[in-house]
Amino acid sequence: GGQAPASTAATNSGLKVGIFVDNAFGDGDFFDQAGIAVEPLESDLGATVKTYEGQLQAQNFAPLLQDAADANDLVFVLGFEAIDAMTEVADRNKDTTFVFVDGKVDSPEALSAEFRTAEGCFMAGALAAAVGEDASAVSTGFIGGVNAPVVKNCEGGFTAGVSNVAPDMKVLAQYVGSFTDPSKGREVALGLETRGARSVFAYAGLSGAGAFDAAKSGSSIAPVGIVADKSALAPGKVPGSLIMRVDKVITSMAKDFSDGKLKHGEQRSYGFAEDGWEMLYDDKLVPAERVKELEALQAKLVSGAVSPDAK
Amino acid sequence: MRLTTPILLAALACLPTQWTKDLNVGLEGGMLFGAFGGVVFGLTFGSGFAAVTLTIAAGVLSGLIFGWLITRLNVNVFIAGIVLNIFAGAATVYLLRSLFGVKGTLSAPGIPSLPTYRIPFIDGIPVLGPILSGHTVLTYLSWAIVAVAIFAVKNTVLVRHLKAAGEHPAALAAAGGNVQRMRILAQVWCFALCAIAGAQLSIGQLTLFTEGMTNGLGFVALAAVIFCRGRVLLLTLMSVVFGLASAVAIQVNDSVMPPQIAQMLPYLIAFVGLIVLARTTKDGGVRIATPNMES
Amino acid sequence: MSLTTPLKNPPQSTGRGKRSTAPTGLSLARRLGPGVFTLAVGLLLAVLLIQAQGFQPLPTILAGLDYAVGDAKSIARTLAWGLPLFVATMGVALAYRSGMFNIGAEGQIYAGAMAAALTGAYIGPMFTGLHLFLCLAVSALTGAAVAAGLGWLRAVWNVDEVLSTLLSNYIIMLFCAYLATAPLRDPARQSGTTKAVHETAMFAELVPQTQLTSALFVVIILCAATWWLSERSVTGYRWRMTGESPAFAAAVGINVRRSRIGSMATSGALCGIAGALLVTASQGRFWTEIGTGIGWDAVLLAMIARARPLSAVVWVLVYSVMRSAARGIEQVSTVPSELSLILISGIIIAATARAGLFSRLAGLNKLLIRSEGK
Amino acid sequence: MPSNDAHPTRPVLELRQITKTFGPVVANKDVDFDLAAGEIHALVGENGAGKTTLMRILYGMYQPDGGSISMDGQPVGFKKPMDAINHGIGMVHQHFMLVPGFTVAENVTLGAEPRHNGLFDHAAANESLLEPMKRLGISLDPETITGTLNVATQQKLEIIKVLYRGARIIILDEPTAVLTPQETEELFILLKTLAKDGASVIFISHKLREVFAVADRITVLRNGQTIQTFTAAQTDAASVVAAMTGRTDVNLGRVQRTQPGDGTVLEVTGLNTDKFGSDAALKSVSFSVRPGEVLGIAGVEGNGQSTLAEALVGIQGLTGGTILLRNDELEGLNVADRRSKGLSYVAEDRHLEGIPLNGSVLEGISAGLLRRDNSPAGLGIAFSRGVRQWAVDMIGKYGIKTSGPDAKCSTLSGGNQQKIVMARELEDNPHCIILAQPTRGVDLGAIEFLYNQVAEATAAGCAVVLISADMDEILRLSDRVLVMYGGEVVAEQQTVATSREALGMYMMGAQTMEVAR
Ligand SMILES: Nc1ncnc2c1ncn2[C@@H]1O[C@H](COP(=O)(O)OP(=O)(O)OP(=O)(O)O)[C@@H](O)[C@H]1O
Ligand SMILES: Nc1ncnc2c1ncn2[C@@H]1O[C@H](COP(=O)(O)OP(=O)(O)OP(=O)(O)O)[C@@H](O)[C@H]1O
Ligand SMILES: [Mg+2]
Ligand SMILES: [Mg+2]
């Protein structure tokens, strides 16, 4: 008995959208953030959405993307590891539009949507500094996954954000060496705590979960969330989150696509102004005037009055 | 200390299987299942104590099955161990996805964490305090097991029979002992302790489960077991050394050493130790009971 | 030597007993029996697991198989996925046959992949055939050097190769990760990837859009050569004897050290080439997760094939289809694709337990008959 | 059933119609056996006759397929060794059942440990040894690690173990295989003491001399069946051999050989080595062997004979000395090169070194041919049609009983396995062959065949170094005997001019005693 297996062939005649992730959904992070887009795509645009999971098996990327190209008009691709496979598949499937989310891709066919990392991390740094100042800490922590340009970029934005709010505060940066090791992330967070940090921001994927875990199990460190609202990971400890609106980016681009406004090879860039980033504050943990200050700072950032780049 | 506990527990788990010459190389898998069990049982029953108890029970059951496979059905213990590692990696992901629909990490507010306890007097001592105090029950349990094991090696009939079952099974059988029971018992112990080690990882240190969260710890413990050649104190020492090496690896700053190189430390120490061991002991390195490909 | 119950590995009693009791006419059935039995166990397991997820087992499996081998393109895709695995499994099996438990395949694959990626990216472009040859040769040498080093430690210093190869996996993979994220990272990329290799270091696609490349021929040649080396040649004889009984080998004048180091080096070379194929026949560059799990797959498959090259080829084929089918199943149901790994674990245990299980059943049967007789 | 006059008591143990099969092998068929109180009853028979199997059935290690056991007239059944032990049966196994890493006390008490509050009672364990040791008139430190004891002491430990369990029926399965004549003598005195105390002893041996020295009665098994039970005092060796083999023409005397030639084939001077496994290191061993000569090397195992063999063939390195084979220096060469120079080697452990146990007959027999293969990188075919044909011919020539060249070596019986080894080594046409324990575990018929092959080789001028723990073998086959003790050659004797007893004295290290006197 049981359910019959679904069919691979699409039945709907409307817009067909594929979302490919290089690992898999259910990460409570970046990929799930993209998954939120499925619902509005189907209800607002009447699109049929299919998802593809690469499971970090590099050899499967190209075949799966090919499957995606065969079945869809528009395919969003998430995850750095799939860039090569995507450019290749995009090149030979010109009737399908590929969009790479979260990064710049040089390809005449595929589009890319980049998040201005430094800008987002700037606000995370501002929040971390504000929280640290209120806890009279002299330093704040930055946990990086691996030593990659995006992460360095983020660290720069973060540091700029911190020094904008609390010029004397030191930033303790530490790299986990992996995006998938929460127990190491936790140890790093605890290590930063002993070195005097009272707030921490982890740009480290799953490893970052360790920092929330440390906070949840009694550490006095306040972790700033990233990508999604992370307050559930350490209830009552997360002062706020820097949310990456992958869903909004996807839906807006899908809308542009159905309006015929997407150009192959186009490169778009998202920040607070374009709804790519969004800050969420926990008003129980952050005083209202602090929130106001931070919102004002964000406005300045958007207007270009302050630069997110490190000095 | 935090990093030592799972290594120590896993190494203690493996010790009797070394005595019976059925060295279980599936520690990694056993721990992974333990970690998963801790989180799942914790989530369903909401209590850390229930989680640990049930995980141990599951460990005992798996140990029985494993023991049955390697004794009654003559499955080579090395093959079984390797398969266990791979199976655990796959099965936990499978269950994670099919039960909870998540990939990577299972982290939910409902997962209980084991409370930590401070030892009244020691807690106050400057340097020792933070090292020796403020741990979960499981950490203290691991120390207790070390003490019990040292005592048991000297004074119990059981350990003698376990060792005899490995060193000269025929002698034990001829003397009326039960070799198979000893071999199964060693595996049951191994799985039960691996379960505890895993639970310490997932609900002792953290309150979440990640795919492959054991991350080679089981193999490090295995190396410790091979170095100690059956001696408990040495085993404890090795586990502490490996624990320290991992701790250093985490805290070392990027500017001093890239994290990947730092992470190599425990493995490098184990590797060099292995060579030193083979060079310094008379009968060379210990052979793991690898299967005969003809069988 | 023969003692009773306590003996851990009763000396070949099972195999012998069977030989003399079974009528000769059943010999084909007996040879195929084990395979059929293990596959049946695998199938049963699959049915149970799919049913547990609330899907109809048979249609789901058929859908998966259709995805894996439904048409020429599917077959090509499935085969393309398996190419490096064939080579790696051959390598591991070759070492097992010589008594060297090279479970460091994963590390050697990584080393090979890194070597090929660097050769492909930093040397050339040049004439394709030459460039490819160079890539494969360099990675074969790299893998061979690593494995031969470990083999040397075993042969000369008696350092247990099971543990040393195991630990070497972590050391090598972390080192490659370090190279790919720090000094040799492609500056245009975010993640731990090296620069893309030149076009001339990539195999040409045979079937469009399937990634099945002309590397297929390389793989076929390597498999055949490994078979000859291991099962037919004089060197293979020496290596096998060393694995079977090192004391015998030493006594009849086979150089045991040379056999051990040689077989490890060859094994490492094959694993290195498997790594190179990951780069030159598929990825085009090295990245930190490039071969995750392939080394362990190779270890399992070599074990299940009992290190026989021919049966290794068959098992890799079966496994590639299983993996591909599991991916297909995942697309049409909620059954995670880890299904295939669970199945292969079950199959190995079933295969190794089979003899024991049957002799137990036979014993039970005998007991029943006798008690009826009384 | 011949009754025993010396022991008119009724039997304490009776085995009736015992049958046991292992698959196609019938190990015991309707075997009858009985044992009286205070009696030493020998059980003899060729290899594979079923002696060990019968005793294992008695000890509860195997379950018989048919037949009955009764003790003191009561039927009993033993499901496991513990049942037998509880009925007062003790067994000293063919192979030591001692855990090498354990202390003497731990080994003796294994399985019946004295406990105090559930814990192992060290004091009680040590004390419990005193009584059996007193009874046997020996003393041992209970804290000694067993592995460090010599074999004779370990053998005694086995008997202490049996007495500790309160056995009144003691089974000894080939207990003398590893003992010197003198040690054997001591053992017999112990056994007789025990029998006088009222214990019954079952004594298994291949050596008729010993059987006649100690036994009251002798039961012969052949092909798993009881042939006859003799009263020792009323029979002779010839009748027992006839019963064992079913033949009356078995030659137990010296093997017919040609006289050794002149000159030297092998010349060994001042060999020194490190320890080899459990065997002693060599200390300036020197000797030479003439063409066609058989040089016997006698000695208790562990006195350097294995080291000598492995050093000669090149498996074990030298720390000093020279080896000349027909004036070629061998020291620097590896095994293959030494073999190419005309050295052959029959290793003492057949299963470990002699044949590839899980390999095929073909793989085992053609190792010599394949050693000489020098196709580039060894990539040429190993088993060409020619090699196969050669193997088939050898199987015929040496009368190896097997289903064919592709049969697994492990499926052959010991004697046939040894024929594979002999065929391989002799067909190399060596100038010198080292035979280490060439007939261990091989039965009389096969032994005769193998001896004749050796005799043929010596007739062709081959020099033979015969290392054997079996004194009969040395006396029957060799021209000259060296005795090794503690890694040194302590005596050299012409075989015809020496005696078993004299050699036995040297084997015990008597030479040093003589010097002292
Ligand atoms: N466990 C077993 N499985 C199969 N066959 C066996 C087993 N044990 C013994 N046999 C066979 O049973 C026969 C009798 O063996 P047993 O060991 O009793 O002989 P034995 O008289 O003690 O010989 P030996 O003098 O070599 O010790 C032999 O053919 C032997 O190969
Ligand atoms: N453990 C065992 N399992 C299965 N078969 C066995 C076992 N031991 C011995 N055999 C088989 O039993 C037969 C007799 O073996 P054994 O070595 O006792 O022969 P044997 O009578 O001593 O012969 P030989 O005189 O040639 O030494 C052989 O065919 C052997 O393969
Ligand atoms: Mg016997
Ligand atoms: Mg025999």
mmCIF file of N, CA and C and ligand atoms in Angstrom, chain D residues 52 94 173-174, ligand 3:
data_model
loop_
_atom_site.group_PDB
_atom_site.id
_atom_site.type_symbol
_atom_site.label_atom_id
_atom_site.label_comp_id
_atom_site.label_asym_id
_atom_site.label_seq_id
_atom_site.Cartn_x
_atom_site.Cartn_y
_atom_site.Cartn_z
ATOM 1 N N THR D 52 41.658 -37.851 19.451
ATOM 2 C CA THR D 52 41.303 -36.560 20.046
ATOM 3 C C THR D 52 39.787 -36.376 20.057
ATOM 4 N N GLN D 94 46.141 -31.486 23.730
ATOM 5 C CA GLN D 94 47.259 -31.637 22.808
ATOM 6 C C GLN D 94 48.040 -30.318 22.695
ATOM 7 N N ASP D 173 46.461 -35.698 26.178
ATOM 8 C CA ASP D 173 46.497 -35.880 24.738
ATOM 9 C C ASP D 173 47.891 -35.509 24.231
ATOM 10 N N GLU D 174 48.656 -36.503 23.841
ATOM 11 C CA GLU D 174 50.029 -36.301 23.365
ATOM 12 C C GLU D 174 50.823 -35.332 24.232
HETATM 13 MG MG MG E 3 44.798 -35.742 18.116
#
